[in-house]
GROMACS .gro file of C-alpha atoms in nm:
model
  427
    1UNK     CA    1   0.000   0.000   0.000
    2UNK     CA    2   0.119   0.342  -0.104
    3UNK     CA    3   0.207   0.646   0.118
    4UNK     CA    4   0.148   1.020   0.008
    5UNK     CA    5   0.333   1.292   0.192
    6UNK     CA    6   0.157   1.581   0.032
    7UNK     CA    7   0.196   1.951   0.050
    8UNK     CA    8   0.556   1.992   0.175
    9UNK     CA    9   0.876   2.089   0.071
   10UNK     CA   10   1.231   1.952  -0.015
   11UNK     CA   11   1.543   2.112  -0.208
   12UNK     CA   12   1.525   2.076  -0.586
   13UNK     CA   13   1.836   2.000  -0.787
   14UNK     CA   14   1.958   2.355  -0.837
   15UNK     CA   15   1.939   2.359  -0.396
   16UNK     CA   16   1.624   2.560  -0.376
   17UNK     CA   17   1.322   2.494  -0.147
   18UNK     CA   18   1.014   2.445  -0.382
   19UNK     CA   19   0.687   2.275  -0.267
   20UNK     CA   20   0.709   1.894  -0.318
   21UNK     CA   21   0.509   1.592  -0.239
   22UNK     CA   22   0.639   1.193  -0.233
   23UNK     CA   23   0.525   0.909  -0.324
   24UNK     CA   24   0.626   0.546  -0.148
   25UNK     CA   25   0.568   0.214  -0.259
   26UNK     CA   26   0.736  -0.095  -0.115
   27UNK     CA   27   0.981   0.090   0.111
   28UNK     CA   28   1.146   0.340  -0.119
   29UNK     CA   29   1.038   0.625  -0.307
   30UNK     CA   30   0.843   0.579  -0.627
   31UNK     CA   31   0.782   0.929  -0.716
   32UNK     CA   32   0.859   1.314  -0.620
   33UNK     CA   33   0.678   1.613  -0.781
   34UNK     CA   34   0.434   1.902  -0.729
   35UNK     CA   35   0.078   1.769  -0.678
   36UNK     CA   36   0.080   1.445  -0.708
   37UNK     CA   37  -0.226   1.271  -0.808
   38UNK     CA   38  -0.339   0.996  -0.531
   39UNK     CA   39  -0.392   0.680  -0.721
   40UNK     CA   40  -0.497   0.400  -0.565
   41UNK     CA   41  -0.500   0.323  -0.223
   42UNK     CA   42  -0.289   0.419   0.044
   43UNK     CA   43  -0.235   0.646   0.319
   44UNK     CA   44  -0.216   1.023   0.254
   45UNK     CA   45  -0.050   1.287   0.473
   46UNK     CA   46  -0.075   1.645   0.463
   47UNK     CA   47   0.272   1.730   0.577
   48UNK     CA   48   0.147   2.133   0.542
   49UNK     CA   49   0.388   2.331   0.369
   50UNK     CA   50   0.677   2.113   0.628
   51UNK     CA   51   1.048   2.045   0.512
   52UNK     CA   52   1.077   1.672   0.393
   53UNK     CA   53   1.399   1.547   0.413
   54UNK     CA   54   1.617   1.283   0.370
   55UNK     CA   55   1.644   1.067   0.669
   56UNK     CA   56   1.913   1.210   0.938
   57UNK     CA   57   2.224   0.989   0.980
   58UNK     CA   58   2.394   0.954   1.326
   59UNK     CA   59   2.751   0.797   1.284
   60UNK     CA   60   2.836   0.824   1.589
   61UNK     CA   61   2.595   0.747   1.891
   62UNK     CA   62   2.624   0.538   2.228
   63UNK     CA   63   2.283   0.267   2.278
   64UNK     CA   64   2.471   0.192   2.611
   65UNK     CA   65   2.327  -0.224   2.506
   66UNK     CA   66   2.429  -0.488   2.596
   67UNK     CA   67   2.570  -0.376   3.005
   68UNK     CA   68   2.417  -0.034   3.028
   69UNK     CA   69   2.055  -0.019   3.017
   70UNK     CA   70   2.065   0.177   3.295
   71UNK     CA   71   2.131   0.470   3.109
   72UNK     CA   72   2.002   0.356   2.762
   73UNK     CA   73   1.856   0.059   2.545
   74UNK     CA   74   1.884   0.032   2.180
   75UNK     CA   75   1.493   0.049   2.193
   76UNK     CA   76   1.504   0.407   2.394
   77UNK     CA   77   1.786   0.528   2.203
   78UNK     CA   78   1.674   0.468   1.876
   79UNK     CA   79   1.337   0.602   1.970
   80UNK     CA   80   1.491   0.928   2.085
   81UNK     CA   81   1.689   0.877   1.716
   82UNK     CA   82   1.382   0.845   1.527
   83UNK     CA   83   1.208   1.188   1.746
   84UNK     CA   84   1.524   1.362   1.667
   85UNK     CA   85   1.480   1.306   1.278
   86UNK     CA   86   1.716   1.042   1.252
   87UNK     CA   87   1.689   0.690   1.031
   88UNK     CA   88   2.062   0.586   1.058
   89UNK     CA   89   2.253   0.525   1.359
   90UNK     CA   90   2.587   0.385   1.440
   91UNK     CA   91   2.649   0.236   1.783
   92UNK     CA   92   2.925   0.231   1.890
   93UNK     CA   93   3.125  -0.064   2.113
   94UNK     CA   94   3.155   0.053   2.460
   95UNK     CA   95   2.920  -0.171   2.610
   96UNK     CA   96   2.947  -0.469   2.858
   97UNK     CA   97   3.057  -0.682   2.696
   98UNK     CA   98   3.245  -0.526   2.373
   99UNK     CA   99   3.143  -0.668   2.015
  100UNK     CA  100   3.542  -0.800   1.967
  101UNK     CA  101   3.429  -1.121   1.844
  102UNK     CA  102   3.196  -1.322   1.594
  103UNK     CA  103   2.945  -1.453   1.894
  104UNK     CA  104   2.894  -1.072   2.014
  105UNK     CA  105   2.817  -0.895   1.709
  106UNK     CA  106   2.533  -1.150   1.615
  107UNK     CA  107   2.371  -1.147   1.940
  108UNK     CA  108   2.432  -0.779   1.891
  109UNK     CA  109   2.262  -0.790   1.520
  110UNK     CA  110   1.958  -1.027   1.648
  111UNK     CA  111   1.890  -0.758   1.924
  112UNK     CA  112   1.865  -0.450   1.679
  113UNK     CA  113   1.623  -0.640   1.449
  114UNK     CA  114   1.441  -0.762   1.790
  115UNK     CA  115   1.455  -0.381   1.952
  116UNK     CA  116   1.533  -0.095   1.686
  117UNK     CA  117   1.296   0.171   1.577
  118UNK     CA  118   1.537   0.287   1.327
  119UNK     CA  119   1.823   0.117   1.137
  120UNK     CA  120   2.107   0.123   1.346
  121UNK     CA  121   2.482   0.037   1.268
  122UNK     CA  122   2.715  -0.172   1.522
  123UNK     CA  123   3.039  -0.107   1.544
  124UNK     CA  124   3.285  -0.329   1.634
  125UNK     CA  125   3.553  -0.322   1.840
  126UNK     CA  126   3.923  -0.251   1.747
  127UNK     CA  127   4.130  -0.451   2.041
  128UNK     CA  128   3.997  -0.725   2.265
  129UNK     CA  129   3.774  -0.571   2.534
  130UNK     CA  130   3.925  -0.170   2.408
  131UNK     CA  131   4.201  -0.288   2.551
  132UNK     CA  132   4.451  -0.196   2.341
  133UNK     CA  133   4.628  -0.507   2.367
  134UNK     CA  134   4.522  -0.741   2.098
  135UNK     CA  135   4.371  -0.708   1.751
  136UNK     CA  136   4.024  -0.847   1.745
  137UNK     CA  137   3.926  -1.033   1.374
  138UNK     CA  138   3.817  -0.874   1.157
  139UNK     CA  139   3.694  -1.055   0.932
  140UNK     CA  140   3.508  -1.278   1.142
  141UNK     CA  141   3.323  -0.895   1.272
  142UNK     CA  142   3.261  -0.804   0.923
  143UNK     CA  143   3.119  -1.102   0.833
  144UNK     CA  144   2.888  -1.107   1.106
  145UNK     CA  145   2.758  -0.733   1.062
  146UNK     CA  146   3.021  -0.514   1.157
  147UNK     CA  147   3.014  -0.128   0.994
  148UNK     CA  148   3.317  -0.005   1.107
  149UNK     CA  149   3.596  -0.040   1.389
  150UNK     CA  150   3.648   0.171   1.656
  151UNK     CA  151   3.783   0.168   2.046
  152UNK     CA  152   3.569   0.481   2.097
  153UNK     CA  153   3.612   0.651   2.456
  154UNK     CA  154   3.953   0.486   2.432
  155UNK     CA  155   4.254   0.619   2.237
  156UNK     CA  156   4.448   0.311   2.030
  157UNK     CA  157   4.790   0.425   2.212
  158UNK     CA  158   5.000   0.229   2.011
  159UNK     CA  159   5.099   0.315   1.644
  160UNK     CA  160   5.206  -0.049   1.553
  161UNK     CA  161   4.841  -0.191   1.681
  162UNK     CA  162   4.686   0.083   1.485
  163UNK     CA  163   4.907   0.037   1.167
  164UNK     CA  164   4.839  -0.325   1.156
  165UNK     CA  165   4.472  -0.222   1.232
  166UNK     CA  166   4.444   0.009   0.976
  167UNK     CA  167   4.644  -0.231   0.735
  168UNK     CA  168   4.346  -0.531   0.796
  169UNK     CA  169   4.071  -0.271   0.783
  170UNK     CA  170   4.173  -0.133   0.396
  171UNK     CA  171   4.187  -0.542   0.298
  172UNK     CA  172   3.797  -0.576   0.421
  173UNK     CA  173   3.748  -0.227   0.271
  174UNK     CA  174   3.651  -0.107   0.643
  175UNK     CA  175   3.693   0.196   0.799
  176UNK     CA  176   3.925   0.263   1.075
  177UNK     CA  177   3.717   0.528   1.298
  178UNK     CA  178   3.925   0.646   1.580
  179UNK     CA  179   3.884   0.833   1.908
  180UNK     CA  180   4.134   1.059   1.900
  181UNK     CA  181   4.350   1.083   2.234
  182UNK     CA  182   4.757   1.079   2.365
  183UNK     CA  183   4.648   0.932   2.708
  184UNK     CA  184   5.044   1.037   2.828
  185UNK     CA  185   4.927   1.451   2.786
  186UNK     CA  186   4.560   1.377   2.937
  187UNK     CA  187   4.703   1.452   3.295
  188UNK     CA  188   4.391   1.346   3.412
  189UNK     CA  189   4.165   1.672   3.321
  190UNK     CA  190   3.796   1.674   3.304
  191UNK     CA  191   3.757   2.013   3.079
  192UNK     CA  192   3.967   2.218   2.863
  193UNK     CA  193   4.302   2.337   2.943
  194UNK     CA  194   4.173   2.696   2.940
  195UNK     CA  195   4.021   2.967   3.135
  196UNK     CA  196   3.740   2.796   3.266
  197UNK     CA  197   4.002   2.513   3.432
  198UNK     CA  198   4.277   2.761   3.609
  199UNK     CA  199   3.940   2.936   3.725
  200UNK     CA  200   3.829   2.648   3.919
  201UNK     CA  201   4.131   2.505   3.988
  202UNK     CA  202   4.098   2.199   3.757
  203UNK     CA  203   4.326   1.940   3.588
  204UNK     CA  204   4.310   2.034   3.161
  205UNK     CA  205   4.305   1.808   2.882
  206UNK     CA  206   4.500   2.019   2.655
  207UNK     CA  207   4.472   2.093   2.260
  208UNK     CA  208   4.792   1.877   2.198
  209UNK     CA  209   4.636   1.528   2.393
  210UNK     CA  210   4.411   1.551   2.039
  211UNK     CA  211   4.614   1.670   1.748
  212UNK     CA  212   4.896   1.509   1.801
  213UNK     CA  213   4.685   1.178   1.780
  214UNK     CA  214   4.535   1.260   1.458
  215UNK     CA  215   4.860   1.385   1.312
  216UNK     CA  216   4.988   1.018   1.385
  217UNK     CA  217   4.754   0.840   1.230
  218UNK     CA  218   4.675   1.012   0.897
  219UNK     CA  219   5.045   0.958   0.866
  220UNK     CA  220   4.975   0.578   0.965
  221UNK     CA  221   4.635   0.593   0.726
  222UNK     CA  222   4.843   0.692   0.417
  223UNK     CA  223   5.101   0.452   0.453
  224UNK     CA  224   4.819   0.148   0.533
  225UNK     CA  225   4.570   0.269   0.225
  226UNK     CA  226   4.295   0.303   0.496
  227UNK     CA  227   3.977   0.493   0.501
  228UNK     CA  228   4.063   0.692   0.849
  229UNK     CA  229   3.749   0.859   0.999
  230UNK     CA  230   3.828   1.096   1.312
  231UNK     CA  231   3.579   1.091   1.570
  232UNK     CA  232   3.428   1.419   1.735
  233UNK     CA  233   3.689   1.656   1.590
  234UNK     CA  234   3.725   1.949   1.905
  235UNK     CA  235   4.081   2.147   1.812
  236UNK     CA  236   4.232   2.430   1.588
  237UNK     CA  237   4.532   2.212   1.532
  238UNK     CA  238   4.324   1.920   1.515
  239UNK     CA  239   4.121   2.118   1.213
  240UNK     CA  240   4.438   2.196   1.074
  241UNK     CA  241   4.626   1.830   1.058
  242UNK     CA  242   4.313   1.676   0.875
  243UNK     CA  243   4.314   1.996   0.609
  244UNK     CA  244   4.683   1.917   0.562
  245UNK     CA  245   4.601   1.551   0.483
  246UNK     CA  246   4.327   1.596   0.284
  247UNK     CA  247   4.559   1.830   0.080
  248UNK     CA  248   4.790   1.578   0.091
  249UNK     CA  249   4.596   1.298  -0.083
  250UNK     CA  250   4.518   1.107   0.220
  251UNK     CA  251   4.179   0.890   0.272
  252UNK     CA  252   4.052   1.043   0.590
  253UNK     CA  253   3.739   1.204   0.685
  254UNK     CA  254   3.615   1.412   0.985
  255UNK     CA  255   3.303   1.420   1.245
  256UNK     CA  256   3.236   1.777   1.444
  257UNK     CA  257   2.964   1.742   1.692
  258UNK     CA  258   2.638   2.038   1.766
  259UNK     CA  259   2.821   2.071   2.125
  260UNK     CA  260   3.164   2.183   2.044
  261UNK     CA  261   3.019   2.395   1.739
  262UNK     CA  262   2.742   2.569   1.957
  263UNK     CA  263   2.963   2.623   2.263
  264UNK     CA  264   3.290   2.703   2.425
  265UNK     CA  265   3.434   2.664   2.792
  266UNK     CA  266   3.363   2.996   2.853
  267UNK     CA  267   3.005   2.907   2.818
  268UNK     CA  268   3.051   2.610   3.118
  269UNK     CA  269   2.808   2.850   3.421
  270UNK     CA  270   3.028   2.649   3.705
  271UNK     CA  271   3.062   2.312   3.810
  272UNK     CA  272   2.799   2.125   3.631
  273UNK     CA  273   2.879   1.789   3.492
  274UNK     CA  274   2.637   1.817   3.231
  275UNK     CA  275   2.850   2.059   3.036
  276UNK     CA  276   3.155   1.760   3.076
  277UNK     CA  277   3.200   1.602   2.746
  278UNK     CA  278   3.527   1.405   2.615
  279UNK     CA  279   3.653   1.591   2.420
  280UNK     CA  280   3.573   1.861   2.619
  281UNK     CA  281   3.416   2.178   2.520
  282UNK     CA  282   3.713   2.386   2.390
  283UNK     CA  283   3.794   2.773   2.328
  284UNK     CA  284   3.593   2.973   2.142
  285UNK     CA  285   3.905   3.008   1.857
  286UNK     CA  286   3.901   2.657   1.842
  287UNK     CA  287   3.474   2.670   1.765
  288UNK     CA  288   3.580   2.921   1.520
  289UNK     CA  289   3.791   2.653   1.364
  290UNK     CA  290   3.547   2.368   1.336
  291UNK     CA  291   3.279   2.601   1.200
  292UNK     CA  292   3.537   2.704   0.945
  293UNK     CA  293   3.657   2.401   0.908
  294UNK     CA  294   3.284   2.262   0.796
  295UNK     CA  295   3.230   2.528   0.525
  296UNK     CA  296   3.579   2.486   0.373
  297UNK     CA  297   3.487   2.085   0.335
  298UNK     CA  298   3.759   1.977   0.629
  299UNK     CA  299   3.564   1.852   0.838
  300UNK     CA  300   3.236   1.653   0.662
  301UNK     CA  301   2.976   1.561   0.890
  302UNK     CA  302   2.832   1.629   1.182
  303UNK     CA  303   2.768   1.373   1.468
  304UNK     CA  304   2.636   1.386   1.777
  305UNK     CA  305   2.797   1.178   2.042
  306UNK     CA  306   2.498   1.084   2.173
  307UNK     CA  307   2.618   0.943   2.564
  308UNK     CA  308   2.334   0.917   2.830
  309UNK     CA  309   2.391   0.894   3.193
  310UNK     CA  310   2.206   0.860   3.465
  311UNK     CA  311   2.142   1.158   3.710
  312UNK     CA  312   2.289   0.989   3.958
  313UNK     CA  313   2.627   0.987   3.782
  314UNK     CA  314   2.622   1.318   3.661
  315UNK     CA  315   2.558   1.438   4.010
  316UNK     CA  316   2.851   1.357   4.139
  317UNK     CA  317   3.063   1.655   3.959
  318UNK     CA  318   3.255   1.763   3.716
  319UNK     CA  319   3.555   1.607   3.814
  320UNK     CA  320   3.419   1.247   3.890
  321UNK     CA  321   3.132   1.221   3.693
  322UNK     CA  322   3.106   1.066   3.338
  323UNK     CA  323   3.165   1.199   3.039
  324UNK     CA  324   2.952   1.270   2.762
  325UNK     CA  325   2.596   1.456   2.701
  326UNK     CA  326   2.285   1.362   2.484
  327UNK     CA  327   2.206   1.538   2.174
  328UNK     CA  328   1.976   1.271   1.923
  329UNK     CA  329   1.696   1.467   1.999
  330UNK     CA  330   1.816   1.809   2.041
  331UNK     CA  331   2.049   1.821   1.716
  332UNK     CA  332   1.865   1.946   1.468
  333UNK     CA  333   1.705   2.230   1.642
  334UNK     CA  334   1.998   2.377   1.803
  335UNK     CA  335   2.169   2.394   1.460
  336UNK     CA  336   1.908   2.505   1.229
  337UNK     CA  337   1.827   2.793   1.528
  338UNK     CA  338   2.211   2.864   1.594
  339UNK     CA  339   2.387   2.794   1.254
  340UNK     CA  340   2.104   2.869   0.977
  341UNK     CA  341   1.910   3.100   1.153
  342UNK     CA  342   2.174   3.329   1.267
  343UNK     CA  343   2.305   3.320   0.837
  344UNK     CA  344   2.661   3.158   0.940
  345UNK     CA  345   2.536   2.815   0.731
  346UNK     CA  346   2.250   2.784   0.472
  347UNK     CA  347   1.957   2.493   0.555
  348UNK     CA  348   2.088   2.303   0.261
  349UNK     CA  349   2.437   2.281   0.426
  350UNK     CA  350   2.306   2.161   0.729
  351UNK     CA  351   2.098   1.874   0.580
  352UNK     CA  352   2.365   1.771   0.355
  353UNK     CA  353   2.649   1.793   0.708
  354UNK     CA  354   2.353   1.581   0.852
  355UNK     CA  355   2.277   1.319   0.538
  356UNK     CA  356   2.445   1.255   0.207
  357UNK     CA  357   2.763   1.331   0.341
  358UNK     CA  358   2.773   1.102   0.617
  359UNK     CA  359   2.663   0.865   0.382
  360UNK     CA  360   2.899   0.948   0.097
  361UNK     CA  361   3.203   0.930   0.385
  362UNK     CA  362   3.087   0.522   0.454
  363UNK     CA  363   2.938   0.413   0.120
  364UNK     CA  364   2.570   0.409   0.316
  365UNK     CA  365   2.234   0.370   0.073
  366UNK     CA  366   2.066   0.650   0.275
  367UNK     CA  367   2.050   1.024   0.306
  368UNK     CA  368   1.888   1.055  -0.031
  369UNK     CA  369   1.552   1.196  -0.159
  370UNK     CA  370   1.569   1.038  -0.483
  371UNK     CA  371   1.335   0.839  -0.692
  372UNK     CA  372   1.440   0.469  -0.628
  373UNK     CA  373   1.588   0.603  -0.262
  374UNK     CA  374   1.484   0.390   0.050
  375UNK     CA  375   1.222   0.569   0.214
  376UNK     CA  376   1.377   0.672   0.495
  377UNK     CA  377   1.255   1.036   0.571
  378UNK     CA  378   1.241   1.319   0.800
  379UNK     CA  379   0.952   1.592   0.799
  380UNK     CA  380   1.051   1.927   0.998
  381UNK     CA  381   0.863   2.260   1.078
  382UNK     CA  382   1.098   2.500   1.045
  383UNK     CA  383   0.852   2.791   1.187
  384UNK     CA  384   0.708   2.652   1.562
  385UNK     CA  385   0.939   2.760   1.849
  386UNK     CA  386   0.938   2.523   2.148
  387UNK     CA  387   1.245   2.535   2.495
  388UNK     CA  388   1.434   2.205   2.497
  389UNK     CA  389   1.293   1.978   2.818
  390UNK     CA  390   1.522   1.716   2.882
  391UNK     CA  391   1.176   1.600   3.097
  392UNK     CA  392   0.960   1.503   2.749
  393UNK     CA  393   1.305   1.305   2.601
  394UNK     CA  394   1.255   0.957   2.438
  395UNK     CA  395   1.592   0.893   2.592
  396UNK     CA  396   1.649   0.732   2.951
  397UNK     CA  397   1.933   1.051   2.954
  398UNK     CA  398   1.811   1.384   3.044
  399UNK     CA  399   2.212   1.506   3.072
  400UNK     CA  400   2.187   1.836   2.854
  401UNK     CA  401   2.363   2.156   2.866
  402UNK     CA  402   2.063   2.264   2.657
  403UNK     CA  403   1.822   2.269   2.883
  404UNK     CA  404   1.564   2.560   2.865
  405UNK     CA  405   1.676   2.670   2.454
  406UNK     CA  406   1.431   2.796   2.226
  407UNK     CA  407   1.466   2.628   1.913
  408UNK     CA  408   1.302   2.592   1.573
  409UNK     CA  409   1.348   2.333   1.338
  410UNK     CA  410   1.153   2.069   1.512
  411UNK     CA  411   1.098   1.690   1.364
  412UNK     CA  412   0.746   1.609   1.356
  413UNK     CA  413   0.742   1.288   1.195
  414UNK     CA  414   0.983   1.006   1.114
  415UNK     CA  415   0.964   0.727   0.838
  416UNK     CA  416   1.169   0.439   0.804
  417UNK     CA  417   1.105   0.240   0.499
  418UNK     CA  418   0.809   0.431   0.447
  419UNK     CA  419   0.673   0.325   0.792
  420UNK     CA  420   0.593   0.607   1.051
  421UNK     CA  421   0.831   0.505   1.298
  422UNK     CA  422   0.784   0.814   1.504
  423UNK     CA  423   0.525   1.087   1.473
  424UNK     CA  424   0.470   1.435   1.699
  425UNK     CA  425   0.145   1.347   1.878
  426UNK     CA  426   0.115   0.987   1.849
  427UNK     CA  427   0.134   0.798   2.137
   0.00000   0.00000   0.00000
């Protein structure tokens, strides 16, 4: 049975907004035009005069299953994915225990198909356990569903483990996707090595812990033929080794999160954990750099980092309490309100950051609105204004900085093979 979003509108080849309706048939879209007649049966839906989009894609996100349901399920998280406008999300492997073998990622697999609202991802692990120790197989995780390999929250400290990593990821034609971090310069920090730290007496994670990571392993990337992806890209310098590289011919590509382009440390009010985020939220030159670095093509997607927490956790300060922040639900708003509507980006820029690039950067049949595309959509009012309540999120995590923004750009409805997966209203 067909499905008619009618009366909206979508970006025409030439990048300009013009009123649009789709037509679905068997999970992917059969047709795209102005007034489309309704033939047949089906299901009709009046999107009024809302922006259809491609379905949001989430590279980087934290579903906390298997060992953390506590703070998250894959269920929760990829309902707060599919309220957020998102159809794509990658999980990543620091859960209890890791995907770093065969067994894992298929119980992993069976559990998504089981639990998911959206299409979701796994990563697997690159070292036993994110150890750092020993090389997990790879082609054993690839065959059983792996997208990508990461040790996310962990730094690979090594640069022999993450040559030889890098050299079995380019024979699978995987990418490498690495959290970025030299734990020898951490010196134990919970925020910036800035103002905001020497303020409050605090240990900093400096600039350096970052780039000099990054600068490593593009190095390591070129020599290895790998597809290097850089997680959650936070630095100047950091900004500046990947536009060398690029430059340079190398096969790497780069994630900036709505956190650390929205805010800086001197934005952190005082000692509230839910402003701690790893990396942590840098200087306001550096957010100069990333937002520059998005518009010059540096950096090509953004990611949120989605990483609930309990309150409990988070209430135990910014010096002991987790790391990390939510932001599947809150993403598009804050950047459509703080990017487009303030004229530093243009809507289509922001889809695109938020769609075909990420899937351009891993090969992905998504982020398309295309005749013969899955259906995998997003449909946004641009115009209502509504204050972020961490209270009314789909996620178990409420930990925000964001708390009490105005925002427009709001997802009211989310399709996912041309099912309504989520919709504003609907219980």
């Amino acid at each position: 049975m067909a499905v008619w979003l009618k009366h909206g509108m979508s970006f025409n080849k030439e990048g300009k907004l013009v009123p649009t309706d789709v037509k679905i048939e068997g999970g992917r879209i059969a047709a795209i035009g102005r007034e489309l007649p309704v033939d047949g049966e089906g299901n009709v839906v009046d999107v009024q005069g809302k922006l259809i989009a491609p379905g949001l894609i989430d590279v980087h996100v934290h579903l906390r299953e298997p060992g953390g349901e506590a703070k998250e399920t894959i269920e929760t998280g990829t309902l707060a994915a599919a309220k957020g406008g998102f159809t794509t999300v990658a999980a990543m492997p620091n859960t209890n225990p890791v995907p770093d073998r065969k067994e894992q990622m298929e119980w992993l697999s069976r559990r998504i198909r089981e639990t998911a609202h959206v299409h979701v991802l796994p990563y697997a692990a690159i070292t036993i356990g994110q150890k750092g120790e020993e090389l997990t197989d790879f082609a054993a995780l690839k065959e059983a569903g792996a997208f990508a390999f990461t040790d996310d929250g962990v730094g690979v400290q090594s640069a022999g483990m993450m040559f030889e990593a890098m050299k079995r990821a380019a024979a699978l034609d995987m990418a490498i996707v690495a959290h970025c971090e030299d734990d020898t310069l951490k010196n134990g920090g919970a925020v910036h090595d800035g103002d905001f730290a020497r303020r409050y007496g605090l240990a900093g994670i400096p600039s350096v812990c970052e780039a000099v990571h990054i600068a490593r392993d593009v190095l390591l990337a070129e020599a290895a033929g790998c597809h290097y992806h850089v997680c959650h890209i936070s630095t100047k310098e950091s900004v500046r080794v990947v536009r060398d590289a690029k430059r340079a011919g190398i096969r790497v590509t780069a994630e900036v999160t709505p956190h650390h382009l929205l805010l800086c440390d001197e934005d952190i009010p005082g000692l509230d954990a839910n402003y701690k985020m790893n990396p942590p939220l840098r200087s306001r030159a550096d957010r100069e750099a990333l937002i520059e670095g998005l518009l010059d093509g540096t950096i090509d997607l953004i990611a949120t980092d989605h990483a609930p927490h309990t309150a409990a956790e988070k209430a135990k300060g910014i010096e002991v309490a987790p790391f990390g922040i939510v932001g599947l639900e809150t993403a598009f708003p804050l950047l459509y309100t703080h990017l487009v509507k303030t004229g530093l980006v243009t809507l289509k820029q922001l889809i695109d950051w938020l769609t075909i690039k990420p899937a351009q950067c891993f090969g992905l049949d998504a982020g398309r609105l295309e005749v013969g595309a899955p259906a995998d959509l997003t449909v946004i009012d641009l115009e209502t204004e509504e204050t972020i309540n961490p209270e009314t999120f789909a996620s178990k995590g409420n930990n925000t900085p964001f708390a009490g923004w105005a925002c427009q750009g709001w997802p009211v409805m989310t399709l996912v093979g041309g099912t309504i997966v989520w919709e504003k209203g609907r219980a």
